[in-house]
Coordinates of C-alpha atoms in Angstrom, one line a residue:
M18 CA 0.0 0.0 0.0
R19 CA 1.6 3.3 -1.2
I20 CA 1.6 6.7 0.5
D21 CA 1.9 9.7 -1.7
I22 CA 1.9 13.5 -1.2
P23 CA -1.9 14.2 -1.7
M24 CA -3.2 16.0 -4.6
P25 CA -3.8 19.7 -3.9
K26 CA -7.4 20.9 -3.2
A27 CA -9.1 22.7 -6.2
G28 CA -7.9 26.2 -6.8
L29 CA -4.4 25.6 -5.5
T30 CA -1.4 25.3 -7.8
M31 CA 0.9 23.2 -5.7
V32 CA 2.8 20.7 -7.6
E33 CA 5.2 19.4 -4.8
G34 CA 5.5 19.2 -1.1
T35 CA 8.3 19.1 1.5
I36 CA 8.2 16.5 4.2
S37 CA 8.9 18.5 7.3
E38 CA 8.7 15.7 9.9
W39 CA 7.9 12.0 10.2
K40 CA 5.9 11.5 13.5
V41 CA 6.5 7.7 13.5
S42 CA 9.8 5.8 13.0
E43 CA 10.7 3.4 10.3
G44 CA 9.1 0.1 10.7
A45 CA 6.5 1.3 13.2
L46 CA 3.1 -0.5 13.3
I47 CA 0.5 2.2 12.5
Q48 CA -3.2 2.5 12.5
K49 CA -5.6 3.8 10.0
G50 CA -6.2 7.5 10.8
D51 CA -2.9 8.0 12.6
A52 CA -1.1 11.3 12.1
I53 CA 2.2 9.9 10.6
M54 CA 3.8 12.9 8.8
E55 CA 3.7 16.6 8.2
Y56 CA 4.5 18.2 4.9
E57 CA 4.7 21.8 3.7
N58 CA 3.1 23.3 0.5
E59 CA 3.8 26.9 -0.5
K60 CA 1.9 28.5 2.4
N61 CA 1.2 26.1 5.3
T62 CA 2.2 22.9 7.0
I63 CA -0.3 20.1 6.8
E64 CA -0.7 17.0 8.8
Y65 CA -1.0 13.7 7.0
E66 CA -3.3 10.8 8.3
S67 CA -2.7 7.4 7.1
V68 CA -5.5 5.8 5.1
H69 CA -4.0 2.3 5.8
G70 CA -2.9 0.4 8.7
G71 CA 0.3 -1.8 8.8
Y72 CA 4.1 -1.5 9.1
L73 CA 5.6 1.7 7.7
H74 CA 8.5 1.7 5.3
I75 CA 9.8 5.3 4.7
L76 CA 11.2 6.1 1.2
E77 CA 11.6 9.9 1.5
A78 CA 13.2 11.4 4.4
A79 CA 12.3 14.6 6.3
G80 CA 13.5 17.6 4.3
E81 CA 12.9 16.0 0.9
T82 CA 10.8 17.7 -1.7
V83 CA 8.6 15.4 -3.5
E84 CA 6.3 15.8 -6.4
V85 CA 2.5 15.4 -5.8
G86 CA 1.6 11.6 -6.5
R87 CA 5.2 10.3 -6.0
P88 CA 5.4 7.5 -3.4
I89 CA 7.0 8.7 -0.2
A90 CA 6.4 5.4 1.9
W91 CA 4.9 1.9 1.9
V92 CA 2.6 0.2 4.4
T93 CA 2.7 -3.5 4.5
E94 CA -0.1 -5.5 6.1
T95 CA 2.2 -8.0 7.9
R96 CA 5.6 -8.0 9.4
E97 CA 6.8 -10.7 7.1
E98 CA 5.8 -8.5 4.1
Y99 CA 7.8 -5.6 5.8
D100 CA 10.9 -7.8 6.2
A101 CA 10.7 -8.9 2.7
L102 CA 10.5 -5.5 1.5
M103 CA 13.5 -4.3 3.5
G104 CA 15.4 -7.4 2.1
G105 CA 15.0 -6.2 -1.3
G106 CA 11.5 -7.3 -2.3
A107 CA 9.6 -5.2 -4.7
P108 CA 6.3 -4.0 -3.2
D109 CA 2.9 -4.3 -5.0
T110 CA 1.6 -1.0 -6.1
A111 CA -2.1 -2.0 -5.6
A112 CA -4.0 -0.7 -2.6
A113 CA -4.2 -4.2 -1.1
P114 CA -2.3 -7.6 -2.2
A115 CA -4.4 -9.7 -4.7
P116 CA -5.1 -13.4 -3.7
A117 CA -2.6 -15.8 -5.1
A118 CA -3.5 -17.0 -8.5
S119 CA -2.1 -19.7 -10.8
P120 CA 1.7 -19.2 -10.9
A121 CA 2.9 -17.6 -14.1
P122 CA 6.7 -18.5 -14.3
P123 CA 7.9 -15.7 -16.5
A124 CA 6.1 -12.8 -14.6
A125 CA 8.2 -12.8 -11.3
P126 CA 11.7 -12.6 -13.0
V127 CA 10.4 -9.8 -15.3
Q128 CA 9.0 -7.9 -12.4
A129 CA 12.3 -8.3 -10.3
A130 CA 14.5 -7.2 -13.1
A131 CA 12.3 -4.1 -13.6
A132 CA 12.4 -3.2 -10.0
A133 CA 16.1 -3.5 -9.8
E134 CA 19.1 -1.4 -11.3
T135 CA 21.6 -3.5 -13.3
V136 CA 25.0 -2.4 -13.9
S137 CA 28.1 -4.2 -15.6
Q138 CA 31.2 -4.8 -13.8
G139 CA 33.5 -6.7 -16.2
Q140 CA 31.8 -10.1 -16.5
R141 CA 29.7 -9.6 -13.3
R142 CA 26.1 -8.1 -13.3
V143 CA 25.1 -6.2 -10.2
R144 CA 21.5 -5.5 -9.2
A145 CA 20.0 -3.3 -6.5
T146 CA 16.7 -2.4 -5.0
G147 CA 15.1 0.9 -5.6
L148 CA 15.9 2.0 -2.0
A149 CA 19.6 0.9 -2.2
R150 CA 19.8 2.7 -5.6
K151 CA 18.5 6.0 -4.0
M152 CA 20.7 5.8 -0.9
A153 CA 23.7 5.2 -3.2
R154 CA 22.9 8.1 -5.5
E155 CA 22.5 10.4 -2.6
A156 CA 25.7 9.3 -0.9
G157 CA 27.7 9.4 -4.3
V158 CA 28.5 5.7 -4.1
D159 CA 29.2 3.5 -7.0
L160 CA 26.9 0.4 -6.7
R161 CA 29.7 -1.7 -8.2
D162 CA 31.8 -1.1 -5.1
V163 CA 29.1 -2.3 -2.6
P164 CA 29.3 -6.0 -1.7
A165 CA 26.0 -7.8 -2.2
G166 CA 24.6 -10.6 -0.2
S167 CA 21.6 -9.6 1.8
G168 CA 19.1 -9.5 -1.0
P169 CA 16.5 -12.4 -1.3
D170 CA 18.5 -14.2 -4.0
G171 CA 22.0 -13.4 -2.3
R172 CA 23.0 -11.4 -5.3
R173 CA 20.9 -8.2 -5.3
I174 CA 22.1 -5.2 -3.4
A175 CA 19.7 -4.0 -0.6
A176 CA 19.5 -0.9 1.6
R177 CA 21.3 -2.6 4.4
D178 CA 24.2 -3.3 2.1
V179 CA 24.8 0.3 1.1
T180 CA 24.5 1.2 4.9
A181 CA 27.1 -1.3 5.9
Y182 CA 29.3 -0.1 3.2
L183 CA 29.1 3.6 4.2
E184 CA 29.8 2.6 7.7
S185 CA 32.9 0.7 6.7
R186 CA 34.2 3.6 4.6
K187 CA 33.9 6.0 7.5
K188 CA 36.0 3.7 9.6
A189 CA 38.6 3.6 6.9
V190 CA 39.1 7.4 6.9
P191 CA 42.4 8.2 8.9
A192 CA 41.7 10.1 12.0
A193 CA 44.2 12.8 11.0
A194 CA 42.5 13.4 7.6
A195 CA 39.0 13.4 9.3
A196 CA 40.2 16.1 11.7
V197 CA 41.1 18.6 8.9
E198 CA 38.0 17.9 6.7
D199 CA 35.7 20.8 6.0
E200 CA 32.1 20.5 7.2
V201 CA 29.7 21.3 4.4
T202 CA 26.0 21.4 5.3
A203 CA 23.5 21.2 2.5
I204 CA 20.3 23.2 3.1
P205 CA 17.7 22.3 0.3
W206 CA 15.8 25.3 -0.8
T207 CA 12.2 24.1 -0.4
G208 CA 8.8 24.8 0.6
V209 CA 8.1 28.5 1.5
R210 CA 11.6 29.6 1.1
K211 CA 11.7 28.2 -2.4
T212 CA 8.5 30.0 -3.3
I213 CA 9.9 33.3 -1.9
A214 CA 13.0 33.0 -3.9
R215 CA 11.0 32.4 -7.1
N216 CA 8.6 35.4 -6.4
M217 CA 11.3 37.9 -5.5
M218 CA 13.3 37.1 -8.8
A219 CA 10.1 37.4 -10.8
S220 CA 9.3 40.8 -9.0
L221 CA 12.6 42.2 -9.9
Q222 CA 12.4 41.0 -13.5
Q223 CA 9.0 41.9 -14.3
S224 CA 8.7 45.4 -12.9
A225 CA 10.6 48.7 -12.9
Q226 CA 11.5 49.1 -9.3
C227 CA 12.8 52.3 -7.9
T228 CA 13.4 53.2 -4.1
A229 CA 13.2 56.5 -2.6
M230 CA 14.2 57.5 0.9
C231 CA 13.9 60.3 3.5
E232 CA 14.8 60.9 7.1
V233 CA 12.0 61.8 9.5
D234 CA 11.9 63.1 12.9
V235 CA 9.9 60.5 15.0
T236 CA 10.6 62.0 18.6
D237 CA 6.9 62.9 19.1
L238 CA 5.7 59.7 17.6
L239 CA 7.7 57.7 20.1
A240 CA 6.3 59.9 22.9
L241 CA 2.9 59.3 21.7
R242 CA 3.4 55.5 21.6
Q243 CA 4.7 55.6 25.2
K244 CA 1.3 57.3 26.2
Y245 CA -0.5 54.5 24.5
V246 CA 1.6 51.9 26.4
E247 CA 0.6 53.5 29.7
A248 CA -3.0 53.1 28.7
E249 CA -2.8 49.5 27.6
A250 CA -5.3 48.4 30.3
Y251 CA -7.9 50.8 29.0
L252 CA -7.2 50.0 25.2
G253 CA -7.0 46.3 25.6
C254 CA -4.0 46.0 23.6
R255 CA -0.3 47.0 23.7
V256 CA 0.1 49.6 20.8
T257 CA 3.4 49.3 19.0
V258 CA 5.4 51.7 16.9
N259 CA 4.6 49.5 14.0
D260 CA 0.9 49.9 14.5
L261 CA 1.3 53.7 14.5
L262 CA 3.4 53.5 11.2
C263 CA 0.8 51.2 9.5
M264 CA -2.1 53.5 10.5
A265 CA -0.1 56.5 9.1
V266 CA 0.5 54.5 5.8
C267 CA -3.3 53.9 5.5
K268 CA -4.1 57.4 5.8
V269 CA -1.5 58.3 3.1
L270 CA -2.7 55.7 0.8
K271 CA -6.3 56.9 0.9
K272 CA -4.9 60.3 -0.5
H273 CA -2.8 58.5 -3.2
P274 CA -4.9 55.8 -4.9
T275 CA -2.1 55.2 -7.5
V276 CA 0.1 53.6 -4.9
N277 CA -2.7 51.7 -3.2
A278 CA -3.1 49.6 -6.4
T279 CA -2.3 46.5 -8.3
F280 CA -0.9 46.3 -11.7
D281 CA -0.9 43.2 -13.9
G282 CA 1.3 44.7 -16.7
Q283 CA -1.6 45.9 -18.9
T284 CA -4.2 47.3 -16.3
L285 CA -4.0 49.3 -13.2
Y286 CA -6.5 48.4 -10.5
T287 CA -7.0 51.1 -7.7
H288 CA -8.9 50.2 -4.5
R289 CA -11.3 52.1 -2.5
H290 CA -10.2 50.5 0.8
V291 CA -6.6 49.6 1.9
H292 CA -5.7 45.9 2.2
L293 CA -2.4 46.1 4.1
S294 CA 0.1 43.5 3.6
L295 CA 2.5 43.0 6.7
A296 CA 6.0 41.5 6.1
V297 CA 6.4 38.9 8.9
A298 CA 9.6 37.1 9.5
T299 CA 9.2 33.4 10.4
E300 CA 11.5 30.5 10.8
G301 CA 10.4 29.2 7.4
G302 CA 10.8 32.4 5.6
L303 CA 9.0 35.7 5.1
M304 CA 5.3 35.5 5.1
V305 CA 3.0 38.4 4.0
P306 CA -0.6 38.2 5.7
V307 CA -3.1 40.9 4.8
I308 CA -5.2 43.1 7.0
K309 CA -8.4 43.6 5.0
N310 CA -10.0 47.1 5.0
A311 CA -7.2 48.4 7.4
D312 CA -8.2 51.9 6.7
T313 CA -11.5 51.3 8.4
L314 CA -10.1 50.2 11.6
T315 CA -9.3 52.0 14.9
L316 CA -5.8 52.0 16.2
A317 CA -6.7 49.3 18.8
E318 CA -8.5 47.2 16.1
L319 CA -5.4 47.4 13.8
S320 CA -3.1 46.5 16.5
L321 CA -5.0 43.3 17.5
A322 CA -5.3 42.4 13.8
A323 CA -1.7 42.8 13.2
R324 CA -0.7 40.8 16.3
D325 CA -3.2 38.0 15.4
L326 CA -2.0 37.6 11.8
G327 CA 1.7 37.9 12.8
Q328 CA 1.4 35.1 15.4
R329 CA -0.6 32.8 13.0
A330 CA 1.9 33.4 10.3
R331 CA 4.8 32.4 12.6
D332 CA 2.7 29.2 13.7
K333 CA 1.9 28.5 10.0
Q334 CA -1.8 28.8 10.8
L335 CA -2.9 31.1 8.1
R336 CA -6.1 30.6 6.5
G337 CA -7.0 30.7 2.8
G338 CA -7.4 34.3 1.5
E339 CA -5.1 35.7 4.1
Q340 CA -2.2 36.2 1.8
G341 CA -1.7 37.5 -1.8
C342 CA -4.6 39.9 -1.8
G343 CA -3.0 43.1 -0.5
T344 CA -2.9 46.5 -2.2
C345 CA 0.3 47.8 -0.4
T346 CA 2.9 46.3 1.9
V347 CA 4.7 47.5 5.1
S348 CA 8.1 46.1 6.0
N349 CA 9.5 47.4 9.3
V350 CA 13.2 46.4 10.2
G351 CA 13.3 48.8 13.2
M352 CA 14.1 46.0 15.5
F353 CA 17.3 45.4 13.9
P354 CA 20.5 47.8 13.5
I355 CA 19.3 48.6 10.0
D356 CA 18.9 52.2 9.0
M357 CA 18.0 52.0 5.2
S358 CA 17.0 49.3 2.9
T359 CA 15.5 48.8 -0.5
P360 CA 12.5 46.5 -0.2
I361 CA 11.3 44.4 -3.1
L362 CA 7.7 44.8 -4.3
N363 CA 5.1 42.1 -3.7
P364 CA 3.4 41.6 -6.9
P365 CA 1.0 42.6 -8.1
E366 CA 1.2 45.6 -5.7
V367 CA 3.0 48.6 -6.9
G368 CA 4.3 49.9 -3.6
I369 CA 6.0 48.8 -0.4
F370 CA 6.9 51.1 2.6
G371 CA 9.8 50.3 4.8
F372 CA 11.0 51.8 8.0
G373 CA 14.4 51.5 9.6
R374 CA 15.4 51.9 13.3
A375 CA 14.9 55.1 15.3
V376 CA 18.4 56.8 16.2
K377 CA 18.9 59.7 18.4
K378 CA 20.8 62.5 16.7
P379 CA 21.7 66.1 17.3
A380 CA 19.3 68.5 15.5
F381 CA 18.7 72.2 15.4
G382 CA 15.8 73.4 17.6
P383 CA 13.6 76.4 17.0
E384 CA 16.0 78.8 18.5
G385 CA 19.1 77.4 16.7
T386 CA 20.2 75.3 19.6
L387 CA 21.3 71.6 19.2
V388 CA 18.9 69.1 20.7
P389 CA 18.7 65.4 20.6
R390 CA 16.0 64.0 18.2
S391 CA 14.9 60.5 17.4
M392 CA 15.4 60.2 13.6
M393 CA 14.1 57.3 11.4
W394 CA 14.8 56.5 7.7
V395 CA 11.5 55.9 5.8
Y396 CA 11.7 54.3 2.3
L397 CA 9.3 53.5 -0.5
T398 CA 9.9 51.1 -3.3
F399 CA 7.5 51.6 -6.2
D400 CA 6.9 50.3 -9.8
H401 CA 8.0 53.2 -11.9
R402 CA 5.8 52.1 -14.7
V403 CA 2.9 53.2 -12.6
V404 CA 4.1 55.6 -10.0
D405 CA 6.4 58.6 -11.1
G406 CA 8.8 60.6 -9.1
L407 CA 6.3 63.4 -8.6
E408 CA 3.7 61.2 -7.1
A409 CA 6.4 59.5 -4.9
G410 CA 7.5 63.0 -3.6
K411 CA 3.9 63.8 -2.6
V412 CA 3.5 60.5 -0.8
F413 CA 6.7 61.3 1.3
K414 CA 5.5 64.8 2.0
D415 CA 2.2 63.6 3.5
L416 CA 3.9 60.6 5.3
Q417 CA 6.5 62.9 6.9
Y418 CA 3.9 65.4 8.0
L419 CA 1.8 62.6 9.7
L420 CA 5.0 61.2 11.5
E421 CA 6.0 64.4 12.6
H422 CA 2.5 65.4 13.9
P423 CA 1.4 62.0 15.2
Q424 CA -1.8 63.3 16.8
L425 CA -3.2 63.5 13.4
I426 CA -2.6 59.7 12.7
T427 CA -5.7 58.8 14.7
A428 CA -7.8 61.9 13.9

């Protein structure tokens, strides 16, 4: 009985999945309905429940990326079938073994030969099981160097033969040579990270991206945020600097619909409301959940929505429709020692705002005296096919005014 990466639900374009974790070990006895594995598609981690009971033989290890429909494990009904499979037998691809029929002498040799890889070594012919072939290929081992003997006929190379050969080769490495060998860790680019890499390259190749920056005095903004922190019990949430920045962006976008827009290369679509995308860093890569109709929310509502989406993005619990439907993005790196950056557009959006850290600097006060002020770099990457320099300048003028007069952000 075969286990595959399941076909995606209607409407999804997933063609492969990455096995993130096997919840049971090789050879374990599993029951129908047991959660035995987790795999990642391009957005979430999904738990897989076995539709068969029996003994599990794993073909693809955790971390492997597998095409939809490709076998990742076998489940045998009996321990004897499992032992035969591990010894080199070829499993039946049917959902259940068919009853024994009249013997057909030519069939068994033909199936065995098709399931095994055959290579020449002088006058000797070497055969190997599919699992042994996979292990040898990944380890860079020539099957002709592996002694055979544990297969069912004593001539076919099985998985245990490859394992034994690799162990013997490790022992043969001189201690001095092993001490100076470099350690190279291969990190497959799969799942969410693979999707991010593909989308970022496509973004840069398919749009005319330009980044503009300006430095803004956020001293009063930080003071206002501190007042909201002191009123946390009353508000029912802890307002962050990012919440105030997001609300300011929403107000600016309402005045500049060309930036609160999506563009497919032929038609520009402006939007009545702001669907604000938030760049959220997770262990698996950058996720971009969306606060729908963010311009209609109060500061407290916006803060709670941002916290909820951010946490569920980090937990890989985002629901359908909560990504990929934004009209503009906010990326805040102020928690890191980063002053300026050039964020990449999130297509089909035409704008992404970025905010650096707040740094105290000397500035001239009203009477010409030097005073310490908290300064922050603000930047905007925009698609120059849609937004020109004049429009970008107007956006910065309005955003700077709001950040330097923060009482207007919630007005």
